[in-house]
Coordinates of C-alpha atoms in Angstrom, one line a residue:
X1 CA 29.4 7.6 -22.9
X2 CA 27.9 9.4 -19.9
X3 CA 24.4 10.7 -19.6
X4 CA 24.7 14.5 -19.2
X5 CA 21.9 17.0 -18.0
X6 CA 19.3 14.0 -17.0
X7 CA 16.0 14.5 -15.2
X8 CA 17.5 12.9 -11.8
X9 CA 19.9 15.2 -10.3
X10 CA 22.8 12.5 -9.9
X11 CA 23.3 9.2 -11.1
X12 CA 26.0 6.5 -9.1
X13 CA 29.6 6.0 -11.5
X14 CA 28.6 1.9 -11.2
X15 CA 25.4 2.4 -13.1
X16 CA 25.9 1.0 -16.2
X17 CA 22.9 1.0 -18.8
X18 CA 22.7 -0.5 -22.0
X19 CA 21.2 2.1 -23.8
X20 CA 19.5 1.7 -28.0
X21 CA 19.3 4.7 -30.3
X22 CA 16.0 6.1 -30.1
X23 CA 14.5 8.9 -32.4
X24 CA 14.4 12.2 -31.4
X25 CA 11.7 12.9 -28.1
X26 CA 11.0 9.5 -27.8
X27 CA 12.1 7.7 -24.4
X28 CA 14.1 5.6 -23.1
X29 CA 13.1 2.7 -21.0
X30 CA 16.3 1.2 -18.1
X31 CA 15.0 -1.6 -16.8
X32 CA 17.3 -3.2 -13.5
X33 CA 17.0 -5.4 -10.8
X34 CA 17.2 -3.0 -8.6
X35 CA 15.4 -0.3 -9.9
X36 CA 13.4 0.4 -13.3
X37 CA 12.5 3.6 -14.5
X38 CA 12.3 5.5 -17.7
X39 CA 14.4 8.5 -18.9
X40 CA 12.8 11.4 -21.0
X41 CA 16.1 12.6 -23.7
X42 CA 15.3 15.7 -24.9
X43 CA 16.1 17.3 -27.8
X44 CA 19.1 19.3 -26.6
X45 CA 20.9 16.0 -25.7
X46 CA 21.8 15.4 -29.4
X47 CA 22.5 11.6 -30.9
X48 CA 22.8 8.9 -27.8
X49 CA 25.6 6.9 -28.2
X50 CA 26.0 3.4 -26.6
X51 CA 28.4 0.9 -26.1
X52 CA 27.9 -2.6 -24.8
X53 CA 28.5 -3.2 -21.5
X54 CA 28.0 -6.4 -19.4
X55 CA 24.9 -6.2 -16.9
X56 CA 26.1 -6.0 -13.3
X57 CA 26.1 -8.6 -10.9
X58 CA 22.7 -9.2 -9.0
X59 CA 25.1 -8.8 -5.7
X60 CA 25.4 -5.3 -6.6
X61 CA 21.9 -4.3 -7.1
X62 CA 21.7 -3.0 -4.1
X63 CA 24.0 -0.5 -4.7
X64 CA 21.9 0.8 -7.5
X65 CA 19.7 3.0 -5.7
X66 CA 19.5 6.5 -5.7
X67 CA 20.7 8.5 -2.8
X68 CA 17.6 10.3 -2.4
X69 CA 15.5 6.9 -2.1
X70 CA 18.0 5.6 0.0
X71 CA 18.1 8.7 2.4
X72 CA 14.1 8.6 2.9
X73 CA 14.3 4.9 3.5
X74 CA 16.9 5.6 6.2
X75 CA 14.3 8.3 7.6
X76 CA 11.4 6.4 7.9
X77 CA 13.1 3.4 9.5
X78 CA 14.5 5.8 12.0
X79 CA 10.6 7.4 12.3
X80 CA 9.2 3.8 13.1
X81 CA 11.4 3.3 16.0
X82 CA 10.6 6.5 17.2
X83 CA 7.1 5.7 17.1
X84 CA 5.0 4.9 19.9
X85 CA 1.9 3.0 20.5
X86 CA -0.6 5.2 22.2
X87 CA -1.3 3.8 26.0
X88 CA 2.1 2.4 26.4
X89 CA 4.1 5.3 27.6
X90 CA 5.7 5.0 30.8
X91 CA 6.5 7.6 33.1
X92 CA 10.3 8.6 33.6
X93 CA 12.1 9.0 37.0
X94 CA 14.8 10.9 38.4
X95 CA 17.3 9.7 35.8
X96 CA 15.0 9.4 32.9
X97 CA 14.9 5.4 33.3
X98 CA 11.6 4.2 32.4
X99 CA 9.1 3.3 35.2
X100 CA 5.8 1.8 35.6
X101 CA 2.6 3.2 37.8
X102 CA 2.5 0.2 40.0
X103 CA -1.3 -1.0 40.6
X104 CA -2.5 -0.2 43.5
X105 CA -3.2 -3.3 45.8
X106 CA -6.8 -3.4 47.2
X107 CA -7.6 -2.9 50.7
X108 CA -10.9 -4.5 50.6
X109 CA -11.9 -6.8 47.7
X110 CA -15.2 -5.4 45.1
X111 CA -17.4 -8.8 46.7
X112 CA -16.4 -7.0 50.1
X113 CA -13.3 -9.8 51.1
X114 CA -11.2 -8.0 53.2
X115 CA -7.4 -8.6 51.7
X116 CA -5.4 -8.9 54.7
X117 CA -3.6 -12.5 55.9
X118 CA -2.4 -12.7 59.1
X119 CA 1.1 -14.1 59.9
X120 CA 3.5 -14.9 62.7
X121 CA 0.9 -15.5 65.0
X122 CA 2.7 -17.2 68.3
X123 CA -0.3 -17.5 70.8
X124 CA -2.5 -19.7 68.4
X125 CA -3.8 -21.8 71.8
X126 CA -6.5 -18.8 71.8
X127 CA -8.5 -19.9 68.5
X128 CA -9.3 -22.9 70.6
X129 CA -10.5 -20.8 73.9
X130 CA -13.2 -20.0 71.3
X131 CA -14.0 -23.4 69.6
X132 CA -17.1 -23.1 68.9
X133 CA -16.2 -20.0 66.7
X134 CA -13.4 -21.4 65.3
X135 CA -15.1 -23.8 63.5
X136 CA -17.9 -21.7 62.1
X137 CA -15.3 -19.7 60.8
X138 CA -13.4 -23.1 58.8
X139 CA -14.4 -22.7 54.8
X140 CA -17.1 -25.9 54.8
X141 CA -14.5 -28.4 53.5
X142 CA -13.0 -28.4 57.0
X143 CA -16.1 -27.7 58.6
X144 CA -17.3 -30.8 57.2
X145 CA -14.3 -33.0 57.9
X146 CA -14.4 -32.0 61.3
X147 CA -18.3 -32.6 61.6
X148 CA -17.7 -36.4 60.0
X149 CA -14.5 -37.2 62.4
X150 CA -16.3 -35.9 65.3
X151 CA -18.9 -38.7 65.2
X152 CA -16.9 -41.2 63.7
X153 CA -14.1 -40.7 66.6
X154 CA -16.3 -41.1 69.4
X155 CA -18.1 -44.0 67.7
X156 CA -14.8 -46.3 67.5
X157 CA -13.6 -44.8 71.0
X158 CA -16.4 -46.2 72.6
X159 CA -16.9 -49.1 70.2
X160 CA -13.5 -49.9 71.3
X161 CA -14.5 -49.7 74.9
X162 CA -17.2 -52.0 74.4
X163 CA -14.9 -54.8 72.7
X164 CA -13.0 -54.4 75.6
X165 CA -15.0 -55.3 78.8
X166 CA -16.3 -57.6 76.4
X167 CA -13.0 -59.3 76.1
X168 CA -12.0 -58.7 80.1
X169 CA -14.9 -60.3 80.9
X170 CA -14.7 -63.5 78.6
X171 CA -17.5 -63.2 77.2
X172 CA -15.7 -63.6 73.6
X173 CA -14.7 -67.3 75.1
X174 CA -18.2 -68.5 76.3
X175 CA -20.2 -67.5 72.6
X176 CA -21.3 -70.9 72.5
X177 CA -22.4 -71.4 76.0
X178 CA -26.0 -71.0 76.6
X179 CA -25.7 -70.9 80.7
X180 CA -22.9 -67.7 80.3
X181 CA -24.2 -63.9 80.7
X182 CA -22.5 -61.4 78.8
X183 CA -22.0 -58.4 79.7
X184 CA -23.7 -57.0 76.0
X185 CA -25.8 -59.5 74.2
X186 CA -24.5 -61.0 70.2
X187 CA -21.4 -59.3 70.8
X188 CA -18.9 -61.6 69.5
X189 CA -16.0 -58.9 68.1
X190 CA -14.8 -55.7 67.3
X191 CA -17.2 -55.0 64.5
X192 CA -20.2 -55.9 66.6
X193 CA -19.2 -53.9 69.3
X194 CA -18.7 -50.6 67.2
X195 CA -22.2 -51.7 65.7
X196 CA -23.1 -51.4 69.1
X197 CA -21.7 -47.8 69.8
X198 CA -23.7 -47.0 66.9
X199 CA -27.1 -47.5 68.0
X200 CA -26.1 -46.4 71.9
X201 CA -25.1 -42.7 71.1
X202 CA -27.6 -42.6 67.7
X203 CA -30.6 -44.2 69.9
X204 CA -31.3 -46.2 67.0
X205 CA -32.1 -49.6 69.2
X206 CA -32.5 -52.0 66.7
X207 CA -33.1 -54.7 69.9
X208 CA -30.5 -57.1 68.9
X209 CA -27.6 -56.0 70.7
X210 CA -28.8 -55.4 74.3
X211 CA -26.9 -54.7 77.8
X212 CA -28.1 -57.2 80.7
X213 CA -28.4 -56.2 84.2
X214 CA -25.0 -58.5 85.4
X215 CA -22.5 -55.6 84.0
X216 CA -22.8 -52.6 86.3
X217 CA -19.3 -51.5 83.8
X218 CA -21.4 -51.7 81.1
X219 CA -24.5 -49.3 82.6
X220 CA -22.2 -46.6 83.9
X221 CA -20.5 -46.6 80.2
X222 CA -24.0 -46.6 79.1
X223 CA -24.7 -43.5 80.8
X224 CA -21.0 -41.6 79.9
X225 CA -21.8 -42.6 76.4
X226 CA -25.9 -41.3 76.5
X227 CA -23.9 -38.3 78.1
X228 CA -21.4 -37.4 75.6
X229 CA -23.1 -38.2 72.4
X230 CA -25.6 -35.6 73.3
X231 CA -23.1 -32.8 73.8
X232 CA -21.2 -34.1 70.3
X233 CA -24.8 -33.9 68.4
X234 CA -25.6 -30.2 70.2
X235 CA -21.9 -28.8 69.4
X236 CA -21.5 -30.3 66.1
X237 CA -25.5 -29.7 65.0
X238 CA -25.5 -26.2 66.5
X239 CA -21.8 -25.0 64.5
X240 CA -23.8 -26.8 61.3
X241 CA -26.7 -25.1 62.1
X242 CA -24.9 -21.5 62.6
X243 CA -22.8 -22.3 59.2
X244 CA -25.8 -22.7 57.1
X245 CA -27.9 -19.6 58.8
X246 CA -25.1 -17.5 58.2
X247 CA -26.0 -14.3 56.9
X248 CA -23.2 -13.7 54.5
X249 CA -24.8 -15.0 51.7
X250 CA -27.5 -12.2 52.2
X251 CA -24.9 -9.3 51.1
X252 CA -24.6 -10.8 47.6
X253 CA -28.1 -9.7 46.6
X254 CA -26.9 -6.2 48.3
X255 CA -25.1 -4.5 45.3
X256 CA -23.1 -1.4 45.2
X257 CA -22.6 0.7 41.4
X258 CA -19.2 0.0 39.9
X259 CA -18.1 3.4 40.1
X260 CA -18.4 6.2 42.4
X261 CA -19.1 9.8 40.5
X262 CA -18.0 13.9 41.6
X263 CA -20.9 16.1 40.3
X264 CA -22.4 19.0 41.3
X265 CA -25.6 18.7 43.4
X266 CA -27.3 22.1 44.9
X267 CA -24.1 24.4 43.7
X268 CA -21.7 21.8 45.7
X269 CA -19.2 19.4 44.7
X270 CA -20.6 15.8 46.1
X271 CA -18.8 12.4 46.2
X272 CA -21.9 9.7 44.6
X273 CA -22.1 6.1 44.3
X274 CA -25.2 3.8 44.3
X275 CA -26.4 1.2 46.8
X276 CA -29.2 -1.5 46.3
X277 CA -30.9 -4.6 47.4
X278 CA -32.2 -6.9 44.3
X279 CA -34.5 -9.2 47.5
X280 CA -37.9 -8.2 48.1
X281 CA -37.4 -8.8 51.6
X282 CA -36.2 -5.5 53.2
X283 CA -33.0 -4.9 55.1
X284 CA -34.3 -3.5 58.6
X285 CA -32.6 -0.5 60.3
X286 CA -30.2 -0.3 57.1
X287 CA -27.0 2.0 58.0
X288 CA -24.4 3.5 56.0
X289 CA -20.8 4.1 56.3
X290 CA -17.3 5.3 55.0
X291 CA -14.0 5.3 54.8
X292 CA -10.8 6.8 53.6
X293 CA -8.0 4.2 53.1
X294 CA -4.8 6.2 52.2
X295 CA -1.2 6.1 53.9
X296 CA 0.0 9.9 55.2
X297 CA 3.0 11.3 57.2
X298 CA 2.3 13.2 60.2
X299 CA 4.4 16.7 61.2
X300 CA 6.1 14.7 63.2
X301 CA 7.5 12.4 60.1
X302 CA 5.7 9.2 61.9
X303 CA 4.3 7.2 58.7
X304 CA 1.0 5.5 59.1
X305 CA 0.0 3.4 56.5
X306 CA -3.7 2.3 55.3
X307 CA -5.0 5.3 57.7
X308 CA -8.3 5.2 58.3
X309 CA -10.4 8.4 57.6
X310 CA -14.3 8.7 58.2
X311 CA -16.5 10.3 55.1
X312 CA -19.6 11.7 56.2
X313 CA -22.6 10.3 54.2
X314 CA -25.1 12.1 56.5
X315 CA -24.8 10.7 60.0
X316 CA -25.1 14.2 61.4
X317 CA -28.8 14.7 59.6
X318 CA -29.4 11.0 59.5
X319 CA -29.0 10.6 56.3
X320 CA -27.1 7.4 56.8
X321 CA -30.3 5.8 57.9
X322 CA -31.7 4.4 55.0
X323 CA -35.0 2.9 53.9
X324 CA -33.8 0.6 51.2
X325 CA -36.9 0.0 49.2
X326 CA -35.0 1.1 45.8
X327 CA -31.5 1.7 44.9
X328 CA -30.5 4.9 46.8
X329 CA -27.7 7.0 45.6
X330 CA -25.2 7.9 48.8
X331 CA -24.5 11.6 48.4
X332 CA -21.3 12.9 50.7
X333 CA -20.8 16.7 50.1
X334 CA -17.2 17.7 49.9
X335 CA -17.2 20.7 52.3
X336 CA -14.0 21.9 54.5
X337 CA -14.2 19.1 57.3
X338 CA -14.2 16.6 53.9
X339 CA -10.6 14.9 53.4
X340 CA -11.4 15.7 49.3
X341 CA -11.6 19.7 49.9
X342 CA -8.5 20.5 48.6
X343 CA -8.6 17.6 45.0
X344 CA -9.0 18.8 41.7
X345 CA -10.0 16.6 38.7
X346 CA -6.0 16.8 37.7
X347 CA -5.1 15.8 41.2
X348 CA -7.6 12.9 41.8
X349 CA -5.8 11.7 39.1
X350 CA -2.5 11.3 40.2
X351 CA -4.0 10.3 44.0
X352 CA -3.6 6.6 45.5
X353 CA -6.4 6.1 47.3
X354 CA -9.6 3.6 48.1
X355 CA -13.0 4.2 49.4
X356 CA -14.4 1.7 51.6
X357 CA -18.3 1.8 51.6
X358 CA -20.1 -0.5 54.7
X359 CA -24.0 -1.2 54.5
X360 CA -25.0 -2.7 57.8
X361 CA -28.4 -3.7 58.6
X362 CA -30.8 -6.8 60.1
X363 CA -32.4 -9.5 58.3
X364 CA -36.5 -9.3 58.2
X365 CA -36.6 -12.9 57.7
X366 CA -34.1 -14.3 59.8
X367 CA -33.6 -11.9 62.4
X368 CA -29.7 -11.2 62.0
X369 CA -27.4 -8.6 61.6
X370 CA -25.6 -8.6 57.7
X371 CA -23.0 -6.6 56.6
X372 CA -22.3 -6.1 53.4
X373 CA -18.6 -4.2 51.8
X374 CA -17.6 -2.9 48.4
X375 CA -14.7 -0.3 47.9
X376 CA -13.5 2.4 45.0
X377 CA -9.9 3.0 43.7
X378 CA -8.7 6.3 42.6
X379 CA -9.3 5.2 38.8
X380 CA -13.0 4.0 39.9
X381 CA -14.1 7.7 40.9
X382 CA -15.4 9.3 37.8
X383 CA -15.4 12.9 37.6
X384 CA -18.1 14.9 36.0
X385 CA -20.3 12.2 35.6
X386 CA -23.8 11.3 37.0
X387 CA -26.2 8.1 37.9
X388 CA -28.7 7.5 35.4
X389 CA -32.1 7.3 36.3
X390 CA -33.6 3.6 36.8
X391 CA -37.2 4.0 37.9
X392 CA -40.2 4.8 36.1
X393 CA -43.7 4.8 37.1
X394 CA -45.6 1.8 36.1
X395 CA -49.7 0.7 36.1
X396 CA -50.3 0.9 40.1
X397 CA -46.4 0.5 40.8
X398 CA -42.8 1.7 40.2
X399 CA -40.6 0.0 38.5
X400 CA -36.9 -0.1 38.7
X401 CA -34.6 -1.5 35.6
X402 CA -31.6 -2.6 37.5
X403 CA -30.1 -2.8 33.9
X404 CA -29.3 1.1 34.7
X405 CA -27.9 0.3 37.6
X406 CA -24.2 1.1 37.1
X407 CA -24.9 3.1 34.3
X408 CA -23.5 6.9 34.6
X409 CA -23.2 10.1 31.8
X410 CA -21.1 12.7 31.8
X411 CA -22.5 16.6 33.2
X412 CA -21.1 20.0 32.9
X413 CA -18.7 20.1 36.2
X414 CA -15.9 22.5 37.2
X415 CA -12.6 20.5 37.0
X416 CA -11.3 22.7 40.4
X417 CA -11.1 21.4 44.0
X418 CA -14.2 22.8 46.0
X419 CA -12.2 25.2 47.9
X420 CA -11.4 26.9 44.8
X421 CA -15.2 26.6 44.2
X422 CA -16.0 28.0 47.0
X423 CA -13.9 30.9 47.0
X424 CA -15.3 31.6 43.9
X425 CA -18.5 31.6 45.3
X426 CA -17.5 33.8 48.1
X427 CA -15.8 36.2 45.9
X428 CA -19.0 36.6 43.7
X429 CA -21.1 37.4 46.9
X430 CA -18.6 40.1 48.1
X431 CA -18.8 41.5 44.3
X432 CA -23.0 41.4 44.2
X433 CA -22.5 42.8 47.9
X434 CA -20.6 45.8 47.1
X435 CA -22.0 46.7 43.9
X436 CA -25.4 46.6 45.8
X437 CA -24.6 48.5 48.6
X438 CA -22.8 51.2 46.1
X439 CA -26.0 51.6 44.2
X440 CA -27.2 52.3 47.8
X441 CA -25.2 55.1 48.8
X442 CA -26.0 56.6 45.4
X443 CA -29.4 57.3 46.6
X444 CA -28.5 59.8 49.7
X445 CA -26.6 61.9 47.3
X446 CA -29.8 62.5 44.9
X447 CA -31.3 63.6 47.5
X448 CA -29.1 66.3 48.4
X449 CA -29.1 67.4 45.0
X450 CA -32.8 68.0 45.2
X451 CA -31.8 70.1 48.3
X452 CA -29.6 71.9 46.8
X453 CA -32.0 72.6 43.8
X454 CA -34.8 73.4 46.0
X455 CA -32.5 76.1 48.3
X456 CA -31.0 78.0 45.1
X457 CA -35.1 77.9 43.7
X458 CA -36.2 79.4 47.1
X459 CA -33.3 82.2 46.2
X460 CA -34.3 83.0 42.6
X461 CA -37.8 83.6 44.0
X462 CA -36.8 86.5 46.0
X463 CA -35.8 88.2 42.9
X464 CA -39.3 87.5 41.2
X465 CA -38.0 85.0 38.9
X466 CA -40.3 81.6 38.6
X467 CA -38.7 78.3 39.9
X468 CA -39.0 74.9 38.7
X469 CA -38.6 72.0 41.6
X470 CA -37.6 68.7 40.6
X471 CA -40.7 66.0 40.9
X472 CA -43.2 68.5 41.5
X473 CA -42.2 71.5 39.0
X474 CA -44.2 74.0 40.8
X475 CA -44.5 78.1 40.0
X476 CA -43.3 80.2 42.2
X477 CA -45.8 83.2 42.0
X478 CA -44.3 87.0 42.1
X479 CA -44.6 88.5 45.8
X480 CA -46.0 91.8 46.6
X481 CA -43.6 94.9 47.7
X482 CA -45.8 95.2 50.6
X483 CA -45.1 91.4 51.6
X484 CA -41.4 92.0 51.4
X485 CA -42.0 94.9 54.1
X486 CA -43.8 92.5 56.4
X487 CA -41.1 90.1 56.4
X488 CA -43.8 87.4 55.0
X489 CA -42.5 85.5 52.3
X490 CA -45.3 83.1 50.5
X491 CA -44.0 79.8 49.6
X492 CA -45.5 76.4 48.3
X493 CA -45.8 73.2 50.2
X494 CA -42.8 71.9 48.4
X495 CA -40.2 74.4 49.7
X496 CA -41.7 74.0 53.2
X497 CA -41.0 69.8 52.9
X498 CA -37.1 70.5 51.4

């Protein structure tokens, strides 16, 4: 027999429960594999009656859910795959597929290495017009192959040489005979004539191995060989010698800040980033520069890409100049002849960009010019924020924690472009302006009140009555009849001045 009025609303035809008799308010407990639960029978249900029933199947305990339950399982399935992980949505295109921001590809490299190979170059025959730079510029694994070969080359060409007039000659056939004159002494092969070659070109001279004076061959190939092995040692020692003195290595103690910051400094937006040097030896007649790298369209519709745009960092004050004692913060105001006058914080965003930074300068100890490179993306300028401070004055010194050094913090900072800043600015002149020069014309029109007041006081003493003048507040006496008569009418000093 059915359950009728239950506490759950509605209760599947396939559920069937073998139910006891229970006493009146007691409960029931169900127990299935699917679901367990307990049912509350009220009075107004009256006597329970059961019947015995065989238990389902376990393959239809499934089905023995409520609709409810399985409703809000549905929903929250359906909620998970709506879901999203924060950071992984991707923007939509034109057609709502989903697309990815692709990274931009660095012009120049953080260390400062320039990302740009060089292909389908046809008129190679000019790297080796320039030799001698051509093989400064090899990475030292070449440099050094070429340096080994380069000796060992011209070592067996001549040691070959050598074995040969000796074996022209005869000299190999006549080893034993004391009478014969060779044309080099204890040569008797190919090994002892590259040994030879050796000591020639190294001027080693070990006195064993000696030309005689019955080979005029031998002395002119003497001199050739003197004559060459002294160029080979001055090229190949001098390209060594350039190699090592090389002042690349002196830009990796000159270190720029990770980031470049947008803050305000003096009431003006200002594009920041930090230079330093971490050497005590000083980088003479140290020089600033940079550049815009971003790809534009012209009114023409001609495309340039990479386009090369010049920041100002203060070459018309000579600010660029810099004495580079500490780390220096670059400061390059964004004014209207800046190619960031019109970006906002939302647009600097959404902008594909880099910032090349150059520090150019000459080596106190060596003498020679370094250059040192370092660039920003559109993601690496931080706006709002601000360079921490990194020296503090010390016992007879200052002292600068380079553990600051790329440190920044955030500062209050209008998020608009610095036009809109400045028209701001412009618009609260023009308002201080006016309101002054208002308060101006204002005065003119006091005066003439005073006037006024003065003229209709002159009037009322005519008639005898006493007058009161504003700022001075002065009586007007009562004139005599016989003053009237005369025409003379007596007046203070302060209706004389209105």
């Amino acid at each position: 027999m059915a359950l009728e009025n239950s506490v759950f609303p509605s209760r599947p035809d396939s559920l069937s429960l073998p139910v006891g008799e229970k006493g009146e308010g007691e409960e029931v407990e169900v127990a299935t594999e699917a679901h367990t639960g307990v049912f509350n029978v009220s009075e107004e249900l009256g006597h329970v009656v059961t019947t015995e029933t065989t238990p389902s199947p376990p393959a239809l305990a499934k089905v023995n859910r409520s609709f409810q339950s399985k409703l809000a399982e549905r929903e929250a399935n359906a909620n998970q795959r709506r879901k999203k992980t924060p950071g992984t949505e991707k923007e939509r295109g034109r057609f709502g597929w989903a697309r990815t921001r692709r990274k931009r590809q660095r012009y120049v490299e953080k260390n400062g290495r320039c990302n740009v190979q060089h292909g389908n170059m046809r008129e190679t025959y000019r790297y080796l017009t320039d030799i001698f730079t051509t093989l400064v510029d090899l990475n030292w694994r070449c440099s050094l192959f070429v340096f080994v070969m380069a000796y060992a080359v011209t070592w067996l060409f001549f040691g070959a040489i050598w074995y040969l007039i000796a074996y022209c000659r005869g000299d190999l056939d006549h080893l034993e005979d004391k009478t014969w004159t060779p044309c080099v002494n204890n040569v008797n092969g190919f090994i002892s004539a590259f040994l030879f070659s050796i000591e020639t070109e190294t001027t080693i001279g070990y006195g064993h191995r000696v030309i005689t004076d019955q080979c005029p061959v031998g002395t002119m190939l003497l001199l050739l060989q003197a004559i060459l092995g002294s160029m080979v040692n001055a090229f190949m020692v001098g390209c060594m010698f350039v190699k090592i003195s090389q002042p690349n290595k002196r830009a990796e103690t000159l270190v720029f800040s990770k980031h470049a910051v947008i803050s305000l400094r003096d009431d003006k937006l200002c594009l920041m980033f930090r230079v330093g040097d971490l050497r005590s030896s000083h980088i003479v007649g140290a020089n600033m520069r940079a550049k815009l790298i971003k790809s534009k369209q012209t009114q023409e519709g001609e495309f340039i890409p990479l386009d090369q745009t010049d920041i100002s960092v203060g070459f018309e004050t000579g600010d660029d100049r810099l004495f580079l004692v500490s780390p220096l913060v670059i400061s390059h105001e964004i004014d209207a002849r800046s190619a960031f006058w019109d970006m906002s914080q939302a647009q600097l965003e959404k902008e594909d960009f880099e910032i090349v930074v150059i520090l150019e300068g000459m080596v106190e100890a060596t003498g020679m010019t370094c250059q040192a490179r370092s660039s920003y993306l559109a993601e690496e300028v931080l706006w709002g924020h601000r360079f921490s401070p990194m020296m503090s004055l010390a016992e007879g010194f200052f002292d600068v924690d380079y553990g600051a050094f790329h440190h920044t913090f955030e500062v209050d900072t209008p998020s608009c472009s610095a036009r809109e800043l400045s028209l701001a600015a412009a618009r609260l002149d023009a308002h201080l302006y006016w309101s002054i020069s208002s308060r101006l014309d204002e005065e003119p029109t006091l005066a003439n009140q005073a006037a006024k007041q003065s003229d209709s006081g002159s009037a009322n003493s005519k008639a005898g009555e006493p007058t009161f003048i504003v700022g001075e507040m002065t009586d007007i006496q009562e004139q005599s009849g016989l003053g009237e008569l005369n025409g003379s009418v007596a007046t203070d000093q302060s209706e004389s001045e209105a």
